[in-house]
Amino acid sequence: MRIIKHTLAGLLLAALACSLAGCATSSRPPEEWLNMSIAGLAGTDQYAFSGQTTIYSAEGWAYAPRTFQGRIEEHTNLHAKGDDGKDLAWSPIELLNKVKSADKKVSFNKAATTADTVALLVQLNEEDANKLWKEQLQQEMNVLAAKAPLEDGAYKKAWTKEYNQSREQMEQMLKSLQVQSQYEVLIDRSSLVPLKLAEHTSFKYSLSGQKKQEKRDTSVTFGSFQ
């Protein structure tokens, strides 16, 4: 009888843990959790974020992670810098809103869900992932173009030549670009705000007749909510 009682108690405890963690998420669809967390973050007056991006080249090299940190004030005012000290125009809420609008599949990551958090996996439709990244890459080139040297001379001539070559290469890449993007979102159950965001993206493209493949991993942690 002791073995039976012990087993039954264990089963009850396991059932309780399940109801507090992953199994309790069934009361809401996963996409609803995602939308609520994005709305919760957008409705937060102030919060901070930090993270890093690692890029894996077509040759298999992993570049040193580039770190960044920033904060949002009064819901939308962005103050962010990279590890080089330069201002960033990118914000995680902007990325989350793009993910929200995209065609995607959202599911629970039960292995990472706890009594206090809900973990989601978000897989973007390939067509929407392509569109999102083409817009992002073109936007980055436009930002770079705005930083062109003002004074005529040898430096501006060399800078313009390098920029035009880079832009031409990018246009070639975009014609054959295939993107796969997956996101992991960890949400606080009580406050309904995201605590962590991870992006895993792979790029396939052709350049000068050669097929290339690159990867990019970005992780973001949120905190200091007010």
N, CA and C of each residue as an Amber inpcrd file, in Angstrom:
protein
   678
   0.8260000  -1.2090000   0.0000000   0.0000000   0.0000000   0.0000000
   0.8590000   1.2580000   0.0000000   1.9870000   1.2180000   0.7200000
   2.8420000   2.3890000   0.7740000   3.3420000   2.7520000  -0.6200000
   3.7010000   1.6910000  -1.3950000   4.1830000   1.9400000  -2.7490000
   3.0840000   2.5680000  -3.5850000   1.8540000   2.0750000  -3.4440000
   0.7300000   2.6020000  -4.2020000   0.4610000   4.0510000  -3.8100000
   0.4250000   4.3220000  -2.4880000   0.1720000   5.6860000  -2.0390000
   1.2550000   6.6350000  -2.5190000   2.5090000   6.1560000  -2.4430000
   3.6160000   7.0010000  -2.8700000   3.4910000   7.3130000  -4.3670000
   3.0980000   6.2870000  -5.1180000   2.9510000   6.4560000  -6.5590000
   1.8150000   7.4170000  -6.8760000   0.6890000   7.2630000  -6.1610000
  -0.4430000   8.1500000  -6.3850000  -0.0940000   9.5880000  -6.0200000
   0.6330000   9.7520000  -4.9270000   1.0350000  11.1000000  -4.5310000
   1.9320000  11.7230000  -5.5900000   2.8400000  10.8950000  -6.1210000
   3.7210000  11.3980000  -7.1630000   2.9430000  11.8040000  -8.3960000
   1.9310000  10.9930000  -8.7350000   1.1050000  11.3250000  -9.8940000
   0.3490000  12.6280000  -9.6830000  -0.1550000  12.8240000  -8.4580000
  -0.8830000  14.0490000  -8.1620000   0.0270000  15.2620000  -8.2370000
   1.2440000  15.1260000  -7.7120000   2.1950000  16.2260000  -7.7760000
   2.5750000  16.5440000  -9.2200000   2.7480000  15.5040000 -10.0120000
   3.0880000  15.7070000 -11.4260000   1.9460000  16.3980000 -12.1570000
   0.7110000  16.0030000 -11.8400000  -0.4440000  16.6330000 -12.4700000
  -0.5500000  18.0960000 -12.0870000  -0.2580000  18.3940000 -10.8020000
  -0.2960000  19.7760000 -10.3330000   0.7620000  20.6130000 -11.0400000
   1.9660000  20.0690000 -11.1550000   3.0370000  20.7960000 -11.8400000
   2.6720000  21.0490000 -13.2930000   2.0430000  20.0600000 -13.9020000
   1.6410000  20.2160000 -15.2930000   0.6060000  21.3120000 -15.4580000
  -0.3490000  21.3740000 -14.5170000  -1.4040000  22.3830000 -14.6070000
  -0.8550000  23.7760000 -14.3850000   0.2070000  23.8770000 -13.5790000
   0.8120000  25.1850000 -13.3210000   1.7240000  25.6180000 -14.4570000
   2.2680000  24.6640000 -15.1790000   3.2370000  25.0010000 -16.2250000
   2.6190000  24.8470000 -17.6050000   3.2150000  23.9700000 -18.4410000
   2.8360000  23.9080000 -19.8380000   1.3780000  23.5740000 -20.0920000
   0.8040000  22.6730000 -19.2990000  -0.5640000  22.2450000 -19.5850000
  -1.5750000  23.3660000 -19.4010000  -1.2520000  24.3540000 -18.5660000
  -2.1910000  25.4490000 -18.3170000  -2.2820000  26.3940000 -19.4940000
  -1.3050000  26.3280000 -20.3950000  -1.3260000  27.2530000 -21.5310000
  -2.4450000  26.9170000 -22.5090000  -3.0110000  25.7110000 -22.3880000
  -4.0470000  25.3080000 -23.3320000  -5.2960000  26.1650000 -23.2280000
  -5.4600000  26.9290000 -22.1510000  -6.6290000  27.7860000 -22.0130000
  -6.5940000  28.9610000 -22.9730000  -5.4060000  29.2680000 -23.4870000
  -5.2580000  30.3260000 -24.4900000  -4.4460000  29.7790000 -25.6540000
  -4.8060000  30.1150000 -26.8830000  -3.9820000  29.6890000 -28.0220000
  -2.6080000  30.3490000 -27.9470000  -1.5800000  29.7190000 -28.4790000
  -0.2380000  30.3020000 -28.4100000  -0.1290000  31.6700000 -29.0650000
  -0.8240000  31.8780000 -30.1750000  -0.7400000  33.1820000 -30.8440000
  -1.3480000  34.2830000 -29.9770000  -2.3400000  33.9350000 -29.1720000
  -2.9260000  34.9240000 -28.2670000  -1.9150000  35.3380000 -27.2010000
  -1.1510000  34.3810000 -26.6970000  -0.0930000  34.7130000 -25.7390000
   0.9170000  35.6620000 -26.3770000   1.2860000  35.3880000 -27.6210000
   2.2430000  36.2510000 -28.3200000   1.6970000  37.6680000 -28.4710000
   0.4540000  37.7820000 -28.9290000  -0.1430000  39.1060000 -29.1380000
  -0.2760000  39.8750000 -27.8250000  -0.6470000  39.1680000 -26.7580000
  -0.7870000  39.8370000 -25.4630000   0.5590000  40.3310000 -24.9460000
   1.6110000  39.5460000 -25.1920000   2.9320000  39.9590000 -24.7060000
   3.4390000  41.1800000 -25.4710000   3.1700000  41.2440000 -26.7670000
   3.5810000  42.3980000 -27.5640000   2.8090000  43.6350000 -27.1290000
   1.5000000  43.4610000 -26.8950000   0.6880000  44.5810000 -26.4140000
   1.1440000  45.0200000 -25.0270000   1.5070000  44.0340000 -24.1840000
   1.9900000  44.3680000 -22.8430000   3.2760000  45.1580000 -22.8790000
   4.1810000  44.7940000 -23.7830000   5.4420000  45.5250000 -23.9010000
   5.2040000  46.9190000 -24.4620000   4.3410000  47.0300000 -25.4670000
   4.0380000  48.3300000 -26.0540000   3.3670000  49.2550000 -25.0470000
   2.6230000  48.6730000 -24.1030000   1.9330000  49.4740000 -23.1050000
   2.7740000  49.8100000 -21.8900000   3.9970000  49.2860000 -21.8330000
   4.8930000  49.5630000 -20.7070000   5.5670000  50.9090000 -20.9120000
   5.5260000  51.7490000 -19.9160000   6.0620000  53.1070000 -20.0470000
   7.5700000  53.1000000 -20.2420000   8.2790000  52.3080000 -19.4340000
   9.7350000  52.2540000 -19.5340000  10.2120000  50.8180000 -19.3500000
  11.2330000  50.4570000 -20.0890000  11.8930000  49.1720000 -19.8800000
  13.2660000  49.2130000 -20.5380000  14.1030000  48.3020000 -20.1380000
  15.4580000  48.2080000 -20.6800000  15.6080000  46.8780000 -21.4160000
  16.5770000  46.8340000 -22.3130000  16.8720000  45.5830000 -23.0050000
  18.3710000  45.5180000 -23.3200000  18.8570000  44.3160000 -23.4410000
  20.2530000  44.1040000 -23.8130000  20.3400000  42.7750000 -24.5440000
  21.3960000  42.6200000 -25.3310000  21.5210000  41.3710000 -26.0580000
  22.7590000  41.3260000 -26.9180000  22.7770000  40.3450000 -27.8000000
  23.9140000  40.1910000 -28.6890000  23.4880000  39.4920000 -29.9740000
  24.2580000  39.7390000 -31.0280000  24.0290000  39.1120000 -32.3230000
  25.3110000  38.4360000 -32.7870000  25.1890000  37.1980000 -33.2110000
  26.3220000  36.4670000 -33.7730000  25.9910000  36.0930000 -35.2130000
  26.9160000  36.3680000 -36.1170000  26.7210000  36.0670000 -37.5390000
  27.7050000  34.9770000 -37.9520000  27.1900000  33.9610000 -38.6210000
  28.0070000  32.8620000 -39.1300000  28.1140000  33.0200000 -40.6410000
  29.3160000  33.1690000 -41.1380000  29.5390000  33.4930000 -42.5390000
  29.2810000  32.2920000 -43.4410000  29.2810000  32.5680000 -44.7580000
  29.0850000  31.5070000 -45.7340000  30.2160000  30.4920000 -45.6880000
  31.3820000  30.9180000 -45.2120000  32.5380000  30.0200000 -45.1160000
  32.5560000  29.2500000 -43.8020000  31.5780000  29.4980000 -42.9310000
  31.4990000  28.7710000 -41.6730000  32.1190000  29.4790000 -40.4970000
  32.6240000  30.6940000 -40.7080000  33.2270000  31.4340000 -39.5980000
  32.1500000  32.0850000 -38.7420000  32.3690000  32.0920000 -37.4410000
  31.4650000  32.7800000 -36.5160000  32.1580000  34.0650000 -36.0580000
  31.5830000  35.1860000 -36.4320000  32.1490000  36.4630000 -36.0140000
  31.8910000  36.6780000 -34.5210000  32.7610000  37.4360000 -33.8880000
  32.5830000  37.7300000 -32.4640000  31.2210000  38.3780000 -32.2500000
  30.4880000  37.9600000 -31.2260000  29.1550000  38.5260000 -30.9870000
  29.2030000  40.0420000 -30.8220000  28.2670000  40.7150000 -31.4450000
  28.1260000  42.1640000 -31.2770000  27.0460000  42.4100000 -30.2390000
  27.4000000  43.1030000 -29.1930000  26.4600000  43.3460000 -28.1080000
  25.7760000  44.6950000 -28.2700000  24.6480000  44.8350000 -27.6220000
  23.9100000  46.1040000 -27.6560000  23.0920000  46.2140000 -26.3830000
  22.7040000  47.4230000 -26.0650000  21.8220000  47.6570000 -24.9260000
  21.0550000  48.9500000 -25.1580000  19.9090000  49.0540000 -24.5160000
  19.1000000  50.2500000 -24.7100000  17.9370000  50.2840000 -23.7470000
  17.1490000  51.3100000 -23.9070000  15.9500000  51.4530000 -23.0770000
  14.8860000  52.2180000 -23.8700000  13.6700000  51.9700000 -23.4940000
  12.5230000  52.6910000 -24.0530000  11.9360000  53.5550000 -22.9520000
  11.6840000  54.8080000 -23.2580000  11.0510000  55.7260000 -22.3170000
   9.7920000  56.2970000 -22.9490000   8.7840000  56.5150000 -22.1180000
   7.5000000  57.0640000 -22.5820000   6.9680000  56.2520000 -23.7640000
   7.0600000  54.9450000 -23.6310000   6.5000000  53.9700000 -24.5740000
   7.2750000  53.8400000 -25.8880000   7.7370000  54.9390000 -26.4600000
   8.3090000  54.8730000 -27.8120000   9.6940000  55.4910000 -27.9530000
  10.1380000  56.3080000 -27.0050000  11.4290000  56.9850000 -27.1580000
  12.5700000  55.9870000 -26.9620000  13.3510000  55.7900000 -28.0150000
  14.4040000  54.7810000 -28.0090000  15.7670000  55.4040000 -27.7250000
  16.4940000  54.7900000 -26.7910000  17.8810000  55.1520000 -26.5050000
  18.6730000  53.8470000 -26.5120000  19.4410000  53.6060000 -27.5790000
  20.1440000  52.3270000 -27.7030000  21.4950000  52.5310000 -28.3700000
  22.4610000  51.7340000 -27.9500000  23.8100000  51.8010000 -28.5110000
  24.3660000  50.3990000 -28.6940000  25.2510000  50.2670000 -29.6870000
  25.9680000  49.0250000 -29.8870000  27.2690000  49.0390000 -29.1160000
  28.0110000  47.9390000 -29.2130000  29.2660000  47.8740000 -28.4690000
  30.3310000  48.8220000 -29.0220000  30.0600000  49.3890000 -30.2180000
  30.9780000  50.3690000 -30.7740000  30.6430000  51.7940000 -30.3430000
  29.6030000  51.9360000 -29.4970000  29.2140000  53.2400000 -28.9980000
  28.2780000  54.0070000 -29.9070000  27.9880000  53.4500000 -31.0780000
  27.1160000  54.1510000 -32.0220000  25.6490000  53.9070000 -31.6860000
  24.8230000  54.9190000 -31.9840000  23.3900000  54.8080000 -31.7380000
  22.7770000  53.7550000 -32.6580000  21.7750000  53.0550000 -32.1350000
  21.0390000  52.0740000 -32.9140000  19.6450000  52.5920000 -33.2120000
  19.1940000  52.3370000 -34.4370000  17.8300000  52.7190000 -34.7970000
  16.8650000  51.5640000 -34.5960000  17.4020000  50.3880000 -34.2730000
  16.6020000  49.1680000 -34.1350000  16.0930000  49.0100000 -32.7130000
  14.8740000  48.5250000 -32.5630000  14.3330000  48.2250000 -31.2340000
  13.6070000  46.8870000 -31.2900000  13.6370000  46.1120000 -30.2080000
  12.9900000  44.7920000 -30.2060000  11.4760000  44.8620000 -30.3820000
  10.8310000  45.9320000 -29.9230000   9.3770000  46.0360000 -30.1060000
   9.0430000  46.1890000 -31.5900000   9.9350000  46.8420000 -32.3340000
   9.7400000  46.9650000 -33.7820000   9.7860000  45.5910000 -34.4370000
  10.7540000  44.7760000 -34.0180000  10.8590000  43.4170000 -34.5530000
   9.6400000  42.5900000 -34.1840000   9.2050000  42.6730000 -32.9260000
   8.0470000  41.8970000 -32.4870000   6.7760000  42.2930000 -33.2420000
   6.6230000  43.5650000 -33.5340000   5.4510000  44.0120000 -34.2960000
   5.4860000  43.4740000 -35.7260000   6.6810000  43.3810000 -36.3120000
   6.7940000  42.8090000 -37.6500000   6.4600000  41.3230000 -37.6210000
   6.9180000  40.6440000 -36.5790000   6.6030000  39.2190000 -36.4250000
   5.0960000  39.0310000 -36.2380000   4.4970000  39.9110000 -35.4640000
   3.0520000  39.8320000 -35.2200000   2.2670000  39.9490000 -36.5180000
   2.7040000  40.8240000 -37.4230000   1.9730000  41.0710000 -38.6700000
   2.2370000  40.0010000 -39.7290000   3.2960000  39.2270000 -39.5550000
   3.6860000  38.2490000 -40.5730000   2.8320000  36.9810000 -40.5050000
   2.7950000  36.2650000 -41.6220000   2.1720000  34.9490000 -41.6550000
   3.1200000  33.9820000 -40.9570000   2.6080000  33.2270000 -39.9910000
   3.4980000  32.4320000 -39.1410000   2.7420000  31.2970000 -38.4750000
   3.5220000  30.4140000 -37.8730000   2.9760000  29.3380000 -37.0450000
   3.5230000  29.5220000 -35.6380000   2.6230000  29.6080000 -34.6620000
   3.0180000  29.8090000 -33.2690000   2.6350000  28.5690000 -32.4690000
   3.5740000  28.0560000 -31.6910000   3.3050000  26.8710000 -30.8740000
   3.9490000  27.0330000 -29.5050000   3.4920000  26.2240000 -28.5430000
   4.0850000  26.2430000 -27.1990000   5.3840000  25.4450000 -27.1960000
   6.3750000  25.9790000 -26.5070000   7.5940000  25.2290000 -26.2270000
   7.4550000  24.6790000 -24.8050000   6.8460000  23.5180000 -24.6990000
   6.5020000  22.9750000 -23.3890000   7.7360000  22.6880000 -22.5350000
   8.8290000  22.3400000 -23.1860000  10.0410000  22.0140000 -22.4340000
  10.6030000  23.2280000 -21.7060000  10.3430000  24.4340000 -22.2350000
  10.8830000  25.6570000 -21.6320000   9.8480000  26.4230000 -20.8200000
   8.5890000  25.9400000 -20.8030000   7.5200000  26.5970000 -20.0580000
   7.5670000  26.1870000 -18.5850000   7.3370000  27.1490000 -17.7010000
   7.3520000  26.8770000 -16.2650000   6.0670000  27.3890000 -15.6240000
   6.0000000  27.2970000 -14.2910000   4.8360000  27.8040000 -13.5690000
   4.7120000  29.3130000 -13.6840000   5.8310000  30.0030000 -13.9370000
   5.8230000  31.4650000 -13.9900000   5.9250000  32.0280000 -15.3930000
   6.2630000  31.1800000 -16.3480000   6.4850000  31.6840000 -17.7030000
   5.8010000  30.8110000 -18.7510000   5.5980000  31.3900000 -19.9090000
   5.1030000  30.6720000 -21.0800000   6.1390000  30.8420000 -22.1830000
   6.5810000  29.7390000 -22.7620000   7.5790000  29.7740000 -23.8250000
   6.9140000  29.4360000 -25.1590000   7.2010000  30.2480000 -26.1670000
   6.6160000  30.0690000 -27.4880000   7.6940000  29.8650000 -28.5380000
   7.3340000  29.1250000 -29.5780000   8.1440000  29.0060000 -30.7810000
   7.3580000  29.6190000 -31.9330000   7.9930000  30.5110000 -32.6850000
   7.3280000  31.1990000 -33.7890000   8.1120000  30.9320000 -35.0670000
   7.4750000  30.2800000 -36.0230000   8.1110000  29.9880000 -37.3170000
   7.4480000  30.8400000 -38.3840000   8.2180000  31.7430000 -38.9980000
   7.6600000  32.6070000 -40.0240000   7.4760000  31.8580000 -41.3380000
   6.3990000  32.1840000 -42.0490000   6.2260000  31.7240000 -43.4150000
   7.4080000  32.2270000 -44.2420000   7.9490000  31.3870000 -45.1190000
   9.1730000  31.7460000 -45.8580000   8.9950000  33.0070000 -46.6860000
   7.8300000  33.1720000 -47.3070000   7.5910000  34.3600000 -48.1270000
   7.6300000  35.6260000 -47.2840000   7.0060000  35.5780000 -46.1000000
   7.0060000  36.7450000 -45.2260000   8.3810000  36.9790000 -44.6140000
   9.1160000  35.8970000 -44.3330000  10.4810000  36.0450000 -43.8270000
  11.3580000  36.7220000 -44.8720000  11.2070000  36.3260000 -46.1330000
  11.9500000  36.9800000 -47.2130000  11.6230000  38.4650000 -47.2900000
  10.3400000  38.7720000 -47.2290000   9.9080000  40.1680000 -47.3290000
  10.4520000  40.9940000 -46.1670000  10.3670000  40.4450000 -44.9650000
  10.8380000  41.1630000 -43.7780000  12.3190000  41.4760000 -43.8930000
  13.1130000  40.4980000 -44.3260000  14.5550000  40.7020000 -44.3660000
  14.9980000  41.5360000 -45.5510000  14.3000000  41.4630000 -46.6560000
  14.6320000  42.3350000 -47.7800000  14.4160000  43.8000000 -47.3820000
  13.3140000  44.0510000 -46.6990000  13.0490000  45.4150000 -46.2300000
  14.1030000  45.8590000 -45.2230000  14.5060000  44.9380000 -44.3340000
  15.4910000  45.2630000 -43.3150000  16.8500000  45.5820000 -43.9400000
  17.2810000  44.7730000 -44.8870000  18.5780000  44.9800000 -45.5290000
  18.5950000  46.2650000 -46.3520000  17.5010000  46.5420000 -47.0440000
  17.4260000  47.7760000 -47.8190000  17.4050000  48.9970000 -46.9070000
  16.7390000  48.8680000 -45.7770000  16.7150000  49.9510000 -44.8060000
  18.1220000  50.2140000 -44.2550000  18.8730000  49.1500000 -43.9750000
  20.2270000  49.3200000 -43.4620000  21.1250000  49.9960000 -44.4870000
  20.9510000  49.6730000 -45.7690000  21.7370000  50.3270000 -46.8120000
  21.3690000  51.7970000 -46.9290000  20.0920000  52.1150000 -46.7590000
  19.6540000  53.5090000 -46.8140000  20.2190000  54.3200000 -45.6480000
  20.2810000  53.6810000 -44.4710000  20.8770000  54.3430000 -43.3050000
  22.3520000  54.6140000 -43.5580000  23.0250000  53.6390000 -44.1710000
  24.4350000  53.8050000 -44.4880000  24.6370000  54.9190000 -45.5160000
  23.7570000  54.9890000 -46.5010000  23.8660000  56.0270000 -47.5330000
  23.7550000  57.4250000 -46.9310000  22.9320000  57.5450000 -45.8900000
  22.7520000  58.8550000 -45.2450000  24.0030000  59.3120000 -44.5100000
  24.9620000  58.3880000 -44.2960000  26.1920000  58.7230000 -43.5880000
  27.3540000  59.0070000 -44.5390000  27.0440000  59.2310000 -45.8030000
  28.0770000  59.5060000 -46.7980000  28.8290000  60.7910000 -46.4500000
  30.1310000  60.8230000 -46.7110000  30.9160000  62.0430000 -46.4430000
  30.3510000  63.2380000 -47.2080000  30.3580000  64.3840000 -46.5780000
  29.8010000  65.5870000 -47.1890000  30.8000000  66.3040000 -48.0920000
  32.0540000  66.3040000 -47.6940000  33.0650000  67.0400000 -48.4480000
  33.5930000  66.2130000 -49.6140000  33.6690000  66.8930000 -50.7950000
  34.2270000  66.2300000 -51.9620000  35.7260000  66.0000000 -51.7580000
  36.1950000  64.9410000 -52.3570000  37.6150000  64.6370000 -52.2260000
  37.8670000  63.1560000 -52.4190000  39.1190000  62.7520000 -52.1880000
  39.5210000  61.3620000 -52.4110000  38.7730000  60.4060000 -51.4880000
  38.5740000  60.8330000 -50.2210000  37.8970000  59.9450000 -49.2710000
  36.4520000  59.6990000 -49.6870000  35.7480000  60.7590000 -50.0750000
  34.3560000  60.6050000 -50.4920000  34.2650000  59.7490000 -51.7550000
  35.2150000  59.9200000 -52.6610000  35.2150000  59.1420000 -53.8930000
  35.3940000  57.6490000 -53.5890000  36.3360000  57.3340000 -52.6820000
  36.5870000  55.9440000 -52.3110000  35.3920000  55.3670000 -51.5620000
  34.8020000  56.1870000 -50.6660000  33.6390000  55.7340000 -49.8920000
  32.4710000  55.4320000 -50.8250000  32.2140000  56.3060000 -51.7760000
  31.1070000  56.1260000 -52.7150000  31.3010000  54.8910000 -53.5780000
  32.5410000  54.6450000 -54.0010000  32.8300000  53.4600000 -54.8030000
  32.5520000  52.1910000 -54.0070000  33.0030000  52.1640000 -52.7690000
  32.7920000  50.9980000 -51.9050000  31.2980000  50.7840000 -51.6380000
  30.5930000  51.8780000 -51.3840000  29.1570000  51.7870000 -51.1180000
  28.4060000  51.2480000 -52.3390000  28.7250000  51.7660000 -53.5170000
  28.0360000  51.3270000 -54.7380000  28.2900000  49.8510000 -55.0150000
  29.5120000  49.3930000 -54.7500000  29.8200000  47.9790000 -54.9300000
  29.0230000  47.1250000 -53.9500000  28.9290000  47.5830000 -52.6990000
  28.1730000  46.8490000 -51.6830000  26.6960000  46.8080000 -52.0340000
  26.1750000  47.9190000 -52.5150000  24.7630000  47.9820000 -52.8760000
  24.4710000  47.0570000 -54.0570000  25.3750000  47.0430000 -55.0200000
  25.1910000  46.1700000 -56.1840000  25.2100000  44.7020000 -55.7760000
  26.1330000  44.3420000 -54.8710000  26.1820000  42.9760000 -54.3680000
  24.8980000  42.6030000 -53.6320000  24.4060000  43.5470000 -52.8320000
  23.1800000  43.2800000 -52.0830000  21.9990000  43.0590000 -53.0230000
  21.9100000  43.8610000 -54.0820000  20.8110000  43.7040000 -55.0340000
  20.8760000  42.3330000 -55.7060000  22.0860000  41.8580000 -55.9960000
  22.2410000  40.5160000 -56.5600000  21.7630000  39.4580000 -55.5700000
  22.1450000  39.6210000 -54.3090000  21.7510000  38.6730000 -53.2790000
  20.2430000  38.6230000 -53.1100000  19.6030000  39.7910000 -53.1160000
  18.1710000  39.8630000 -52.8530000  17.3490000  39.1450000 -53.9240000
  17.8840000  39.0830000 -55.1490000  17.1460000  38.4300000 -56.2260000
  16.9790000  36.9330000 -55.9800000  17.9380000  36.3400000 -55.2890000
  17.8900000  34.8900000 -55.0480000  17.7140000  34.5390000 -53.5720000
  17.4770000  35.5430000 -52.7430000  17.4520000  35.3340000 -51.2980000
  16.3150000  34.4220000 -50.8480000  16.6590000  33.4470000 -50.0150000
  15.6830000  32.5850000 -49.3530000  15.9810000  32.6320000 -47.8520000
  14.9570000  32.9250000 -47.0760000  15.1490000  33.1430000 -45.6470000
  14.2500000  32.2030000 -44.8410000  14.8100000  31.6710000 -43.7630000
  14.0310000  30.9300000 -42.7710000  14.2980000  31.5600000 -41.4100000
  13.2290000  31.9740000 -40.7390000  13.3720000  32.6500000 -39.4430000
  12.4870000  31.9890000 -38.4030000  13.0960000  31.7050000 -37.2670000
  12.3620000  31.1650000 -36.1200000  12.6780000  32.0110000 -34.9000000
  11.6640000  32.2220000 -34.0710000  11.8140000  33.0500000 -32.8760000
  11.3670000  32.2620000 -31.6460000  12.0650000  32.5060000 -30.5550000
  11.6820000  31.9580000 -29.2580000  11.3220000  33.1380000 -28.3550000
  10.1520000  33.0770000 -27.7500000   9.6840000  34.1640000 -26.8820000
   9.3280000  33.5870000 -25.5180000   9.9100000  34.1460000 -24.4720000
   9.6040000  33.7280000 -23.1050000   8.7910000  34.8370000 -22.4430000
   7.5900000  34.5040000 -21.9760000   6.6310000  35.4990000 -21.4800000
   6.3690000  35.2970000 -19.9910000   6.3290000  36.3910000 -19.2500000
   5.9590000  36.3530000 -17.8380000   4.4460000  36.1800000 -17.7340000
   4.0040000  35.1560000 -17.0170000   2.5700000  34.8660000 -16.9400000
   1.7730000  35.9770000 -16.2650000   2.3360000  36.5750000 -15.2200000
   1.5620000  37.5470000 -14.4370000   1.5020000  38.9120000 -15.1090000
   2.6200000  39.3700000 -15.6530000   2.6510000  40.7110000 -16.2460000
   2.3870000  40.7110000 -17.7480000   2.4550000  39.5200000 -18.3600000
   2.2130000  39.3610000 -19.7990000   3.1760000  40.1770000 -20.6570000
   4.4080000  40.3190000 -20.2090000   5.4330000  40.9710000 -21.0270000
   6.5140000  39.9450000 -21.3670000   7.1670000  40.1080000 -22.5040000
   8.2510000  39.1830000 -22.8420000   9.4760000  39.4190000 -21.9640000
  10.0850000  38.3580000 -21.5140000  11.3050000  38.4370000 -20.7170000
  12.5380000  38.2040000 -21.5890000  12.3720000  37.3280000 -22.5870000
  13.4850000  37.0270000 -23.4880000  12.9510000  36.8290000 -24.9060000
  13.7930000  37.1800000 -25.8610000  13.4680000  36.9990000 -27.2720000
  14.7270000  36.4860000 -27.9730000  14.5990000  35.4160000 -28.7160000
  15.7250000  34.8790000 -29.4780000  15.3040000  34.7090000 -30.9320000
  16.1870000  35.1040000 -31.8360000  15.9260000  34.9710000 -33.2700000
  16.9980000  34.0800000 -33.8910000  16.5600000  33.1350000 -34.7250000
  17.4740000  32.2590000 -35.4480000  17.0920000  32.3310000 -36.9250000
  17.9730000  32.9000000 -37.7330000  17.6650000  33.1150000 -39.1470000
  18.7770000  32.5490000 -40.0200000  18.3900000  31.8730000 -41.0920000
  19.3470000  31.3910000 -42.0750000  19.0450000  32.0290000 -43.4240000
  20.1160000  32.3590000 -44.1600000  19.9890000  33.0160000 -45.4590000
  20.6550000  32.1380000 -46.5230000  19.9680000  31.9280000 -47.6150000
  20.5400000  31.2580000 -48.7720000  20.4110000  32.2010000 -49.9620000
  21.4870000  32.3380000 -50.7290000  21.4670000  33.2560000 -51.8650000
  22.5890000  32.8830000 -52.8310000  22.5550000  33.4890000 -54.0110000
  23.6030000  33.3000000 -55.0040000  24.3290000  34.6160000 -55.2070000
  25.6400000  34.5320000 -55.3280000  26.4660000  35.7170000 -55.5420000
  27.6000000  35.3430000 -56.4830000  27.6690000  36.0520000 -57.5940000
  28.6990000  35.7890000 -58.6180000  28.6910000  34.3290000 -59.0500000
  27.4780000  33.7770000 -59.1740000  27.3380000  32.4100000 -59.6520000
  27.5610000  31.3350000 -58.6100000  27.8600000  31.7270000 -57.3850000
  28.0970000  30.7540000 -56.3170000  26.9770000  30.7980000 -55.2830000
  26.5770000  29.6100000 -54.8280000  25.5450000  29.5320000 -53.7990000
  26.1790000  29.7410000 -52.4250000  25.5380000  30.5670000 -51.6220000
  26.0520000  30.9070000 -50.2930000  24.9830000  30.6330000 -49.2370000
  25.4410000  30.4350000 -48.0110000  24.5240000  30.2770000 -46.8820000
  25.1250000  30.9250000 -45.6480000  24.3330000  31.7370000 -44.9530000
  24.7650000  32.4000000 -43.7290000  23.7030000  32.2130000 -42.6510000
  24.1150000  32.3960000 -41.4090000  23.1900000  32.3050000 -40.2760000
  23.3790000  33.5110000 -39.3710000  22.3120000  33.8430000 -38.6660000
  22.3580000  34.9400000 -37.7130000  21.5330000  34.5600000 -36.4890000
  22.1370000  34.6800000 -35.3150000  21.4440000  34.4240000 -34.0480000
  21.4670000  35.6940000 -33.2060000  20.3060000  36.1010000 -32.7410000
  20.1990000  37.2730000 -31.8720000  19.4190000  36.9050000 -30.6210000
  19.9120000  37.3170000 -29.4650000  19.1960000  37.0900000 -28.2080000
  19.0110000  38.4280000 -27.4960000  17.8240000  38.6200000 -26.9410000
  17.4870000  39.8650000 -26.2480000  16.8710000  39.5310000 -24.8960000
  17.2880000  40.2460000 -23.8660000  16.7070000  40.1010000 -22.5290000
  16.0810000  41.4270000 -22.1200000  14.8550000  41.3660000 -21.5810000
  14.1260000  42.5670000 -21.1550000  14.1270000  42.6650000 -19.6400000
  14.0540000  43.8990000 -19.1360000  13.9970000  44.0940000 -17.6850000
  13.7110000  45.5350000 -17.3190000  13.7470000  45.8310000 -16.0200000
  13.5280000  47.1930000 -15.4880000  12.2030000  47.7730000 -15.9840000
  11.1570000  46.9550000 -15.9160000   9.8360000  47.4180000 -16.3770000
   9.2550000  48.4260000 -15.3870000   8.6540000  49.4850000 -15.9330000
   7.9960000  50.5000000 -15.0860000   6.6790000  50.9180000 -15.7440000
